[in-house]
Short mmCIF file of C-alpha atoms in Angstrom, two decimals:
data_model
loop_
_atom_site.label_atom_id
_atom_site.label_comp_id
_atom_site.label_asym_id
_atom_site.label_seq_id
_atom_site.Cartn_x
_atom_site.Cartn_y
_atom_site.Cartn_z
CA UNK A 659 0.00 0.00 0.00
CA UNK A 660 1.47 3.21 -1.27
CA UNK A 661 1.81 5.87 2.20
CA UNK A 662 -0.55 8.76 2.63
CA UNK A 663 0.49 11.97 1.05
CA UNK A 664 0.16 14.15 4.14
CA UNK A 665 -0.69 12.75 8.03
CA UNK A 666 -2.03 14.91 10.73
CA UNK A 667 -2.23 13.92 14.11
CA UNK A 668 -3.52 16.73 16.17
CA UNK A 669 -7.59 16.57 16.09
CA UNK A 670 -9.44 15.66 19.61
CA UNK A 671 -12.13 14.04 17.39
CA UNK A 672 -12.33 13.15 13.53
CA UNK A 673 -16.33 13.42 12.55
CA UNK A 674 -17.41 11.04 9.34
CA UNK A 675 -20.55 12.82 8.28
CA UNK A 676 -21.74 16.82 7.75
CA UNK A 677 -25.10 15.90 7.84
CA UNK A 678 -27.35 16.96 11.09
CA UNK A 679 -26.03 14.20 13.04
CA UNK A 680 -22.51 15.10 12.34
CA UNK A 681 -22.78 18.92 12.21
CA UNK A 682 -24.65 18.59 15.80
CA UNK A 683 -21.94 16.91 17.20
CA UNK A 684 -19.23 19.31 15.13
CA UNK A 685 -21.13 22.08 16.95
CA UNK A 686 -21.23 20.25 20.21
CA UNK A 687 -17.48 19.69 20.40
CA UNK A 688 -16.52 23.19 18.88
CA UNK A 689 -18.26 24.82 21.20
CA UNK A 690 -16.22 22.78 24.34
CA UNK A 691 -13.05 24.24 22.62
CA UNK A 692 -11.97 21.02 21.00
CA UNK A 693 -10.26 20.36 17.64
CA UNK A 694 -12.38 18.68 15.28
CA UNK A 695 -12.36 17.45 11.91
CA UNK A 696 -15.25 17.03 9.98
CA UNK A 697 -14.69 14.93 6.60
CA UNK A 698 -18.09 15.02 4.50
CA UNK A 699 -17.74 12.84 1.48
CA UNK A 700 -20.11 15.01 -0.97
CA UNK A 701 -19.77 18.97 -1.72
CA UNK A 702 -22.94 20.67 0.19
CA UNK A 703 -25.32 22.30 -0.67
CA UNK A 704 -27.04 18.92 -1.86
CA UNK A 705 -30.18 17.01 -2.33
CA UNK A 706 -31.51 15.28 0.26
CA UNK A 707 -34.75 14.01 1.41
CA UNK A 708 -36.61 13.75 4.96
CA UNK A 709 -37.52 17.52 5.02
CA UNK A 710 -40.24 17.45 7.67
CA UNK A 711 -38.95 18.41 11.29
CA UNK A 712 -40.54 18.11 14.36
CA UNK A 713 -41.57 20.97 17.28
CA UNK A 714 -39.15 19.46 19.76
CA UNK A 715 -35.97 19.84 17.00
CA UNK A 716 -36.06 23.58 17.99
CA UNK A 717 -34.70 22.18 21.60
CA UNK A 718 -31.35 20.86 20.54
CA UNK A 719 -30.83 24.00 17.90
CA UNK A 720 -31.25 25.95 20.68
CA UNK A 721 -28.56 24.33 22.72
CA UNK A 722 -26.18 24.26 19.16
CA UNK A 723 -27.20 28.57 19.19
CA UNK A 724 -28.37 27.70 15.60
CA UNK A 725 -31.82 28.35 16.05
CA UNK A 726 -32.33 32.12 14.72
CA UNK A 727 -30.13 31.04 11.80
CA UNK A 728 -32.87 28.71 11.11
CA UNK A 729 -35.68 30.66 11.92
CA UNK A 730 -34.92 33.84 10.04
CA UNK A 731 -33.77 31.12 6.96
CA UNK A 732 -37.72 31.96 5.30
CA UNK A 733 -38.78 28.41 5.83
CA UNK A 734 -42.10 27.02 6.00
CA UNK A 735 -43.91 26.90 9.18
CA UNK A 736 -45.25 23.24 10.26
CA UNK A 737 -48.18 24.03 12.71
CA UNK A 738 -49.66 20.10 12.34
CA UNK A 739 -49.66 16.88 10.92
CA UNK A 740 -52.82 15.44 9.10
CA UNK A 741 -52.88 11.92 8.38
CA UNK A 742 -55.91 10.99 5.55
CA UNK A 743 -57.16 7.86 4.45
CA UNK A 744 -56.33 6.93 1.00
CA UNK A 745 -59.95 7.18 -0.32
CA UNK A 746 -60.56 10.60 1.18
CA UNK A 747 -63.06 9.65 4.08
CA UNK A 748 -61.23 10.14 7.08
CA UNK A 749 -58.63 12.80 8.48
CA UNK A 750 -56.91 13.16 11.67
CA UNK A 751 -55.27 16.37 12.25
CA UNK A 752 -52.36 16.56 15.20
CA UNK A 753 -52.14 20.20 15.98
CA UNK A 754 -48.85 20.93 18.13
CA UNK A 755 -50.60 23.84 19.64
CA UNK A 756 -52.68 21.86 21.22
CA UNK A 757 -51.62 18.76 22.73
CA UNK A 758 -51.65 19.17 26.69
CA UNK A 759 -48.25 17.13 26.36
CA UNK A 760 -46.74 19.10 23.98
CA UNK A 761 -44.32 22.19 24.88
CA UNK A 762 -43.48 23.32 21.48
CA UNK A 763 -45.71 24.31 19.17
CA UNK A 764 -44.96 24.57 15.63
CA UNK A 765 -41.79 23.38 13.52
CA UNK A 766 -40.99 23.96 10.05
CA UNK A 767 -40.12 21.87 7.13
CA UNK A 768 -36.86 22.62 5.01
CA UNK A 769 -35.22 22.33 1.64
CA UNK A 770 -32.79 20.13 2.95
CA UNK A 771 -29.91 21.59 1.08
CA UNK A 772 -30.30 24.79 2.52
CA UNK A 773 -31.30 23.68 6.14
CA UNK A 774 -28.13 21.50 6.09
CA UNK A 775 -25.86 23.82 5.11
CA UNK A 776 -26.46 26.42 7.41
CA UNK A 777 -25.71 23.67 10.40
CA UNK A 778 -22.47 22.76 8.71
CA UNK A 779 -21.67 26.40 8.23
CA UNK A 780 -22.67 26.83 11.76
CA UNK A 781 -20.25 24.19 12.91
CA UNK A 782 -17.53 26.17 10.79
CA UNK A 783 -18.09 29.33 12.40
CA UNK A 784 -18.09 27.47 15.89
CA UNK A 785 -14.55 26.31 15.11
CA UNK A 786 -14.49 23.00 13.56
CA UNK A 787 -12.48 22.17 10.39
CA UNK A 788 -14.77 21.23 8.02
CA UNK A 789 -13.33 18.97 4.66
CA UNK A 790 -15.91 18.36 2.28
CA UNK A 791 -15.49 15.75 -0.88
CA UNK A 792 -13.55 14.07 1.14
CA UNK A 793 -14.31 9.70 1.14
CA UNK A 794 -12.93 8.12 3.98
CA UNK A 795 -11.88 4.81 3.10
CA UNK A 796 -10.12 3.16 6.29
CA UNK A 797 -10.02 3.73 9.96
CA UNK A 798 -7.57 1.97 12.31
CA UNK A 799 -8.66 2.14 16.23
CA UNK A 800 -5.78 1.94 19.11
CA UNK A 801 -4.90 2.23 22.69
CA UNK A 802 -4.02 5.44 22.02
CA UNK A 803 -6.82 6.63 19.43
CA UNK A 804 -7.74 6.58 16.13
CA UNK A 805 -6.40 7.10 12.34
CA UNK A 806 -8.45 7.81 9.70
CA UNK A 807 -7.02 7.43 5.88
CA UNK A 808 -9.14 9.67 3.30
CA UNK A 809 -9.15 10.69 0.11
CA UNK A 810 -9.59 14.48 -1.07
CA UNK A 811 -11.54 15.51 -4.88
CA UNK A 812 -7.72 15.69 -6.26
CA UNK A 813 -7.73 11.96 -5.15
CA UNK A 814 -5.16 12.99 -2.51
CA UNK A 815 -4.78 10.02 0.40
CA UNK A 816 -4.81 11.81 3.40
CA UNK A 817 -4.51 10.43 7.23
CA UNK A 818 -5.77 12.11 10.25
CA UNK A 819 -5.17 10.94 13.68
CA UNK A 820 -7.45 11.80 16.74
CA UNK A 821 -8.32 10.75 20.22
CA UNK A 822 -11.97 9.69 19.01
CA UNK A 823 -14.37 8.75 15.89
CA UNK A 824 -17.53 9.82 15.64
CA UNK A 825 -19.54 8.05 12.82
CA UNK A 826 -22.18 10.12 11.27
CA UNK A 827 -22.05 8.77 7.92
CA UNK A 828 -25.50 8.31 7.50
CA UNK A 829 -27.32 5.18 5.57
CA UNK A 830 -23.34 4.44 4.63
CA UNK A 831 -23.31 2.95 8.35
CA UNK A 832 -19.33 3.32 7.59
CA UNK A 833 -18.04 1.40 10.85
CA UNK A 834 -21.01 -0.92 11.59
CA UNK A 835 -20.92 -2.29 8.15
CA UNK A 836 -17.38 -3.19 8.47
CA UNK A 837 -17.70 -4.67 11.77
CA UNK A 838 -20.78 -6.75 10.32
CA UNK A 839 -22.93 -5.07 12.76
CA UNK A 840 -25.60 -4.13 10.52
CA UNK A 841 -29.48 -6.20 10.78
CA UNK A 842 -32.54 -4.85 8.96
CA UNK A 843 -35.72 -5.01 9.99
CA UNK A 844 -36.89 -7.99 7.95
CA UNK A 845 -41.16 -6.87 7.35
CA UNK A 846 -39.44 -3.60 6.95
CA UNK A 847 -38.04 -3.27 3.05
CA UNK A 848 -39.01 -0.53 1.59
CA UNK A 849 -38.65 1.75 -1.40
CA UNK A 850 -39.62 5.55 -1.92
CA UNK A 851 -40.18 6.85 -5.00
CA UNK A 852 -40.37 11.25 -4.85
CA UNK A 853 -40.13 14.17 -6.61
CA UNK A 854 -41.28 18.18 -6.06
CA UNK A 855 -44.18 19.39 -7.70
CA UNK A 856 -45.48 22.58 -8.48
CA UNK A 857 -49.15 23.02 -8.36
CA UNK A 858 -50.39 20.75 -5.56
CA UNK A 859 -53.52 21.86 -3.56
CA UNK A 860 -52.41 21.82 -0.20
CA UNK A 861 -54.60 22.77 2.71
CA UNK A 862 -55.07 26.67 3.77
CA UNK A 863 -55.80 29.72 6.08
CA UNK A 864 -54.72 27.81 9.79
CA UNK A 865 -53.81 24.61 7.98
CA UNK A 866 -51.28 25.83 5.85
CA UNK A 867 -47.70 24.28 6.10
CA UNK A 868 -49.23 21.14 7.60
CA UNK A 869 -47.36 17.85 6.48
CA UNK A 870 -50.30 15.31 4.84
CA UNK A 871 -49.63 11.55 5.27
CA UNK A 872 -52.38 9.46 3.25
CA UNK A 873 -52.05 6.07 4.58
CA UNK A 874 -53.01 3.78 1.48
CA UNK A 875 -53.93 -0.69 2.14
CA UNK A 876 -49.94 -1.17 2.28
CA UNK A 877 -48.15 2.24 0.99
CA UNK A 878 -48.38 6.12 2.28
CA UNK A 879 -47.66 9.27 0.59
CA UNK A 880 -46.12 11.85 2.55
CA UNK A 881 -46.70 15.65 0.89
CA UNK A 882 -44.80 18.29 2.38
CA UNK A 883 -44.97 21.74 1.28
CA UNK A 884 -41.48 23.32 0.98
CA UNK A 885 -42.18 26.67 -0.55
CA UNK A 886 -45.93 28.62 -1.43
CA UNK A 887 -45.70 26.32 -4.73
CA UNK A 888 -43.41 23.64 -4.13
CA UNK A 889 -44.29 20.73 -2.45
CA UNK A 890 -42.33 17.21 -1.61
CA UNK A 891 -44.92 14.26 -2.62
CA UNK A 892 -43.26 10.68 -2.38
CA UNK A 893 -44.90 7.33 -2.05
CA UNK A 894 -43.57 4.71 -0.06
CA UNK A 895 -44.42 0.67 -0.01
CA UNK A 896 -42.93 -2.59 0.13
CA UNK A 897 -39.73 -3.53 -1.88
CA UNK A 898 -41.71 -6.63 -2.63
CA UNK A 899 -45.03 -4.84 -4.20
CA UNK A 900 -43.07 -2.56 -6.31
CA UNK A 901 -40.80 -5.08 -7.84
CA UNK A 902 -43.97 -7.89 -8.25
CA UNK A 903 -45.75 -4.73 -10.26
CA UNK A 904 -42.78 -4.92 -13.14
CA UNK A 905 -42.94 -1.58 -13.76
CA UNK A 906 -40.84 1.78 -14.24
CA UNK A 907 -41.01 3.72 -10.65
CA UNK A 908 -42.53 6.93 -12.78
CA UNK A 909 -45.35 4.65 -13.62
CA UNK A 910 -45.74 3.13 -10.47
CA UNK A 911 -46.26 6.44 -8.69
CA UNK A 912 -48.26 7.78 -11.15
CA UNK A 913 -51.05 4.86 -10.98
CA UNK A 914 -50.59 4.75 -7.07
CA UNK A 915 -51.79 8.78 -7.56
CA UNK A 916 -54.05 8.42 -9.60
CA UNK A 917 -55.70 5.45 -7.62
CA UNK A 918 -55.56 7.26 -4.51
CA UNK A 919 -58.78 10.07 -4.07
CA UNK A 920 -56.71 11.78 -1.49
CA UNK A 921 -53.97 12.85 -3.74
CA UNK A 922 -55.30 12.16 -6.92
CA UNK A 923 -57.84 15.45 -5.94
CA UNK A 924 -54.92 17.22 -4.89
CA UNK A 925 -53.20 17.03 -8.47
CA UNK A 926 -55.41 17.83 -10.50
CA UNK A 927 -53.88 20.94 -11.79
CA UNK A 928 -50.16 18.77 -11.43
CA UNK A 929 -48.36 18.04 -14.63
CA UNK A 930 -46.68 14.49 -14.36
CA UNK A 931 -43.25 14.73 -13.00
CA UNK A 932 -40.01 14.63 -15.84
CA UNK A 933 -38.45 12.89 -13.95
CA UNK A 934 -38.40 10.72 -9.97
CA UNK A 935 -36.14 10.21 -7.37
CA UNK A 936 -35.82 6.49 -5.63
CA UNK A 937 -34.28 5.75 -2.44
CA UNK A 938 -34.39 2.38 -0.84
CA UNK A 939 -35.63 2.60 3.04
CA UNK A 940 -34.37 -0.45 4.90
CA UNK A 941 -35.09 0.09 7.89
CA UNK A 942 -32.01 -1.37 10.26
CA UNK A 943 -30.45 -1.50 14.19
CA UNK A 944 -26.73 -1.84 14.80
CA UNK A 945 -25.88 -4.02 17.46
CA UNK A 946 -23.33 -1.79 19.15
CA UNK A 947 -23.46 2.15 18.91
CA UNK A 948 -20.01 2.13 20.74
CA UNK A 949 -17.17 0.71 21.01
CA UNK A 950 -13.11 2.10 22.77
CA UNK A 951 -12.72 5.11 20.95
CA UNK A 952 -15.76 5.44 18.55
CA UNK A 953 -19.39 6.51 18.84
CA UNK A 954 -22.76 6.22 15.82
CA UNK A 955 -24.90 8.78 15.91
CA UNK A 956 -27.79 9.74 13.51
CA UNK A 957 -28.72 7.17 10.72
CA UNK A 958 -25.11 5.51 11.35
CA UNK A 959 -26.48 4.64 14.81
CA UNK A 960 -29.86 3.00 12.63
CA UNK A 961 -32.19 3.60 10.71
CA UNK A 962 -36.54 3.81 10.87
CA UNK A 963 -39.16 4.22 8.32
CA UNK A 964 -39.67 7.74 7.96
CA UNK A 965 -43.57 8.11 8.43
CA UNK A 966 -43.46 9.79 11.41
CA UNK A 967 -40.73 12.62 10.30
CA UNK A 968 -38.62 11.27 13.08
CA UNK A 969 -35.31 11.16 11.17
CA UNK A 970 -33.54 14.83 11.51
CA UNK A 971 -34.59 15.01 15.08
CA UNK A 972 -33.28 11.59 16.37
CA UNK A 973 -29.90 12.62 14.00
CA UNK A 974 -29.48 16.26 15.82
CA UNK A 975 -30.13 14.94 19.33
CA UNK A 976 -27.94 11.86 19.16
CA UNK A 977 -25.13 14.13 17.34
CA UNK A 978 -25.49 16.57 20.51
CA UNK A 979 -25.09 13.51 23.01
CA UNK A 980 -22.54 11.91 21.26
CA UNK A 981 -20.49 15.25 21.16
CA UNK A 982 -20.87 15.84 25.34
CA UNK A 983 -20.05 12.33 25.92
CA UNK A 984 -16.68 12.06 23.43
CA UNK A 985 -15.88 15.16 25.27
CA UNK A 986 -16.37 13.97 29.01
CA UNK A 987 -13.74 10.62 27.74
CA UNK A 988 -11.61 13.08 26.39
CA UNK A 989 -11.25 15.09 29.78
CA UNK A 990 -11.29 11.38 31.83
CA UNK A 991 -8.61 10.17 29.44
CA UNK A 992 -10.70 6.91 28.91
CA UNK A 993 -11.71 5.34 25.87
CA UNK A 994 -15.03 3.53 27.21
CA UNK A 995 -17.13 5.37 29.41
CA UNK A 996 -20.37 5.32 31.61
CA UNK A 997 -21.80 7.97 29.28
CA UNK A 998 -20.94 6.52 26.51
CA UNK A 999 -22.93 3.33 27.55
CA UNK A 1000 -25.53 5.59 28.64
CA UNK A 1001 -25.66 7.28 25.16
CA UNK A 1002 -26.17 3.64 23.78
CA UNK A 1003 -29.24 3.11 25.84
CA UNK A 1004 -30.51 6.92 25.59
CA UNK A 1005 -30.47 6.49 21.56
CA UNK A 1006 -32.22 3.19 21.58
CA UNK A 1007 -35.37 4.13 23.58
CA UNK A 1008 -35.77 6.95 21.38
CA UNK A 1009 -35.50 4.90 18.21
CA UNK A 1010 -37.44 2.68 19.96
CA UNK A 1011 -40.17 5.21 20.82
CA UNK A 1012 -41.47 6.00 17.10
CA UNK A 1013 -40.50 1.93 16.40
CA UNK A 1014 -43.76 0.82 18.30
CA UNK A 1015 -45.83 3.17 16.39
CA UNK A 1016 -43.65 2.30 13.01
CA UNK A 1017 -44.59 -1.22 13.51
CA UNK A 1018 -47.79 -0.72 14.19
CA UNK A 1019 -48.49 1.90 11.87
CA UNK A 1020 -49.16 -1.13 8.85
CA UNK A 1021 -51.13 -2.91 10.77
CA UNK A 1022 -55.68 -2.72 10.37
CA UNK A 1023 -56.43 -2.55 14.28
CA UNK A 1024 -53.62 0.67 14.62
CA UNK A 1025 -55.19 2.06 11.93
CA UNK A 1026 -58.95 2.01 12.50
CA UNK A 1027 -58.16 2.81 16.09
CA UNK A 1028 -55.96 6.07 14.62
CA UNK A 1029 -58.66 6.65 12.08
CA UNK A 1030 -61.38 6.81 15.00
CA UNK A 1031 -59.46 9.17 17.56
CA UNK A 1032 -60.83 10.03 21.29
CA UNK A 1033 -58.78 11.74 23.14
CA UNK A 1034 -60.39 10.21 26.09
CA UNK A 1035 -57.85 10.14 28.95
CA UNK A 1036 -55.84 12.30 26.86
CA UNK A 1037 -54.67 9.28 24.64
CA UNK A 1038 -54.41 11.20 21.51
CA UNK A 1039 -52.68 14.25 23.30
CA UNK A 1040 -50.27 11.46 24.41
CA UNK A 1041 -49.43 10.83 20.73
CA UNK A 1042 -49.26 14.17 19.83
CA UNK A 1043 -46.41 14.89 22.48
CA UNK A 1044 -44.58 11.87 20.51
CA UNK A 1045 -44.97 12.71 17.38
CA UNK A 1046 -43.98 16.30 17.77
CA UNK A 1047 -40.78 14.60 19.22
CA UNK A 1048 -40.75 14.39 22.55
CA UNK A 1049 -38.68 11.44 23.54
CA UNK A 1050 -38.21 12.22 27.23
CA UNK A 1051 -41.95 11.29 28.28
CA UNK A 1052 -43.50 11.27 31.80
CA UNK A 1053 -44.79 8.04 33.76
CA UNK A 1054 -48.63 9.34 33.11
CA UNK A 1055 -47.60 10.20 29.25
CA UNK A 1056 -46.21 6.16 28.68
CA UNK A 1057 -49.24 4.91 30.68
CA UNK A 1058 -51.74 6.35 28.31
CA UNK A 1059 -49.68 5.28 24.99
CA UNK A 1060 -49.76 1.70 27.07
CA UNK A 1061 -53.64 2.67 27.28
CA UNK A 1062 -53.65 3.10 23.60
CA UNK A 1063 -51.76 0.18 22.41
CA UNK A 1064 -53.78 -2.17 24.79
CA UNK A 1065 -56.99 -0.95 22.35
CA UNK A 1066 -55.47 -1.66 19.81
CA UNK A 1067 -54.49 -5.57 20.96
CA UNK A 1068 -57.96 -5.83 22.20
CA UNK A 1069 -59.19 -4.48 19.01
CA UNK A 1070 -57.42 -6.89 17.17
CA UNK A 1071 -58.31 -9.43 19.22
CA UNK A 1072 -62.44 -8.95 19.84
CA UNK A 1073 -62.89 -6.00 16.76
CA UNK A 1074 -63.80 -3.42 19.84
CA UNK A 1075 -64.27 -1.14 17.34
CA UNK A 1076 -66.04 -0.43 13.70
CA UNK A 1077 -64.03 -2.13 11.10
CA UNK A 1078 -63.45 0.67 8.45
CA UNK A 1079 -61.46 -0.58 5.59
CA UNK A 1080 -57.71 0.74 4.59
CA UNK A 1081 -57.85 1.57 1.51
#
C-alpha cells in the first residue's frame, strides 16, 4: 500500500458525516473548545430528502445557538400533521398547539440543502475544520486513538489521527458495516419513489404548512410543502409490491396517484413529473453504537421508516449527546465510558419510541383505532407529544400510549371497534 500523502495527528475528534447528526456533534465539540475534523464525502449544498422536522428539533438547535439562523432562513412553518385515508373519508389532524403534552408548538419543514448547510456552516463558524469531498476509506482504532485514511476531490490520500471517531455517515453505516454489525428489519423493506411538484392543492388559512400523510392498504404518501408552490410528494411501499408490479417507478407512482382520491384530488392541476427520485428505506439497528474510541450517531447509529418525520430530530439529538459524551472521555482520558454506555441506551429508547408506532403503523387494528381518535384520557394528546418529538416522556404520558396500544391488541383481538377498511 502506497503511504498517505500528508498525516495529521492533532484533532481531539475526527467526525465522518456533515449531515445533522454530524454537524450537531461538530457544533457540540466546537463549542467545548476542542479540535475537530469534519470529513463530509459530498460537496454541500445537496439534495436530500426527509424535510419534515418536528416541534421538539427547535430544543437541541437551541442548545447548538443555531436556532435564529434557522428561523430567520424563510422556511415554512409546520403548525400540524394530518394523516388521511387513502380514499378521502377520514382525516386526523395533530395540531402541536394543542396537545396538553406538547411544549413546542410549531416546527418547520426545510429544503434540505439549505437547512443543512447552514448547520455545517454553523459548525464552521463554531470552530471545527470542516473537509468536504472528502471519502474516507479506512479507519484503524488503538490504545491510544484513532487514524483515519481519506481521500480528497484531487484523489489525494490523506490520514488524520485523533483521540476519538464519531460516525455520522448516514445510511453508509461506515463502521457498523465493516464490523458486520448491521441487521434490517426484515417486514421492513421498503422503497420511496419522490419528486417536487409545483401546483399541488395543499390545505389553507390555519392549515397551511401542515405535512399530509395518506395512509393507502400497504403504501403512504407523505406531501410536504417546501415553498408557497413547491411541495415534496413521495410514495412509499414494500420492496416486494413494487418489484412484483414490473414496472418503471414513474409509472408506479403515477397509478398509485391516480388510484388514490386523497392525492389524486390534490393534483389535479399537477403536470406528471419529468423525472423521480428512488431511495431504498431499509429500515435497520446496529448491534453496538459504541465501542473504545468510537461513537454512531444519527442514521449511522440505525435507521426507521420515515412516516413519522422522526429522522432529523433523532440525527441532531444523538449528534449533541454523542459530542458531550466524546468530550467527558476526552477530559477522563478513557476510551469507554459510563456515558458513553448511557448514550447507547438513551439512543435506543428513542428509536425505539417511534418503532412501536412504526410497527404498528401497517397494521388494520392501529389504523382504525388512529382513524377513529378520542382523546379520552388524553390518549391522543399522548401521541401528539410523541410525534412532535418528545422522547423524554413522563410516567402518566407512557401509561396512556400503554392505554392506547392495549386498544389496539384488544381491538385486534375482539374487533372493539367499527371495522373501516384501509384503503
Amino acid at each position: 500500500m502506497n503511504p498517505p500523502e500528508s498525516s495529521e495527528n492533532s484533532w481531539d475528534v475526527v467526525i465522518i458525516g456533515g449531515g445533522p447528526a454530524g454537524s450537531s456533534a461538530a457544533t457540540t465539540l466546537a463549542q467545548a473548545g476542542r479540535k475537530v475534523l469534519v470529513l463530509e464525502k459530498e460537496k454541500f449544498p445537496r439534495f436530500h430528502i426527509g424535510e419534515s422536522l418536528l416541534p421538539y428539533n427547535r430544543q437541541v438547535y437551541e442548545e447548538l445557538g443555531v436556532w435564529d439562523k434557522i428561523s430567520q432562513a424563510g422556511f415554512m412553518r409546520k403548525k400540524g400533521a394530518q394523516f388521511l385515508l387513502g380514499d378521502g373519508t377520514r382525516k386526523v389532524r395533530l395540531d402541536f398547539s394543542k396537545g396538553s403534552f406538547t411544549e413546542f408548538p410549531e416546527a418547520v419543514q426545510v429544503e434540505r440543502a439549505k437547512f443543512d448547510n447552514i448547520l455545517l456552516t454553523h459548525s464552521q463558524e463554531c470552530g471545527a475544520e470542516v473537509r468536504q469531498e472528502c471519502l474516507v476509506q479506512e479507519l484503524q482504532v488503538n490504545a491510544e486513538g484513532v487514524v483515519v485514511k481519506y481521500r480528497d476531490k484531487q484523489g489525494v490520500t490523506h490520514q488524520a489521527g485523533a483521540k476519538f471517531l464519531i460516525d455520522a455517515s448516514g445510511l453508509s453505516n461506515f463502521t457498523a458495516n465493516r464490523e458486520n454489525r448491521r441487521t434490517y428489519y426484515p417486514a421492513h423493506k421498503k422503497i420511496a419513489i419522490f419528486s417536487h411538484f409545483a401546483g399541488v392543492d395543499m390545505p389553507q388559512g390555519e392549515e397551511y404548512g401542515d405535512i399530509l400523510v395518506i395512509r393507502r392498504n400497504n403504501s403512504w404518501f407523505w406531501m410536504i410543502p417546501l415553498e408557497d408552490d413547491k411541495v415534496s410528494v413521495g410514495l412509499v411501499m414494500d420492496r416486494g409490491d413494487f418489484q412484483a408490479l414490473g414496472q418503471e417507478p414513474k409509472q408506479v407512482f403515477e397509478d398509485a396517484v391516480r388510484t388514490t382520491p386523497a392525492v389524486q384530488e390534490r393534483f389535479t392541476k399537477v403536470a406528471p413529473p419529468a423525472s423521480v427520485y428512488v431511495a431504498t428505506d431499509f429500515s435497520y439497528r446496529n448491534d453496538s453504537l459504541v465501542s473504545d474510541r468510537v461513537i454512531r450517531a444519527g442514521d449511522a447509529s440505525g435507521f426507521i421508516d420515515p412516516v413519522f418525520s422522526s429522522g432529523v430530530l433523532l440525527a441532531t439529538t444523538s449528534g449533541r449527546q454523542a459530542g458531550l459524551v466524546a468530550d467527558e472521555a476526552i477530559k477522563l482520558g478513557e476510551s469507554m465510558t459510563p456515558a458513553m454506555q448511557a448514550y447507547e441506551t438513551d439512543t435506543r429508547n428513542r428509536i425505539g419510541q417511534y418503532w412501536q408506532f412504526i410497527e404498528r403503523f401497517y397494521t388494520q387494528p392501529f389504523a382504525q383505532l388512529f382513524f377513529q381518535p378520542s382523546n379520552r384520557f388524553k390518549m391522543m394528546c399522548s401521541i401528539n407529544a410523541v410525534l412532535a418529538g418528545c422522547t423524554r416522556l413522563p410516567f402518566h404520558v407512557r401509561m396512556r400510549l400503554r392505554l392506547f396500544f392495549g386498544l389496539v391488541w384488544l381491538h385486534k383481538k375482539f374487533g372493539i371497534a367499527e371495522q373501516i377498511p384501509i384503503k
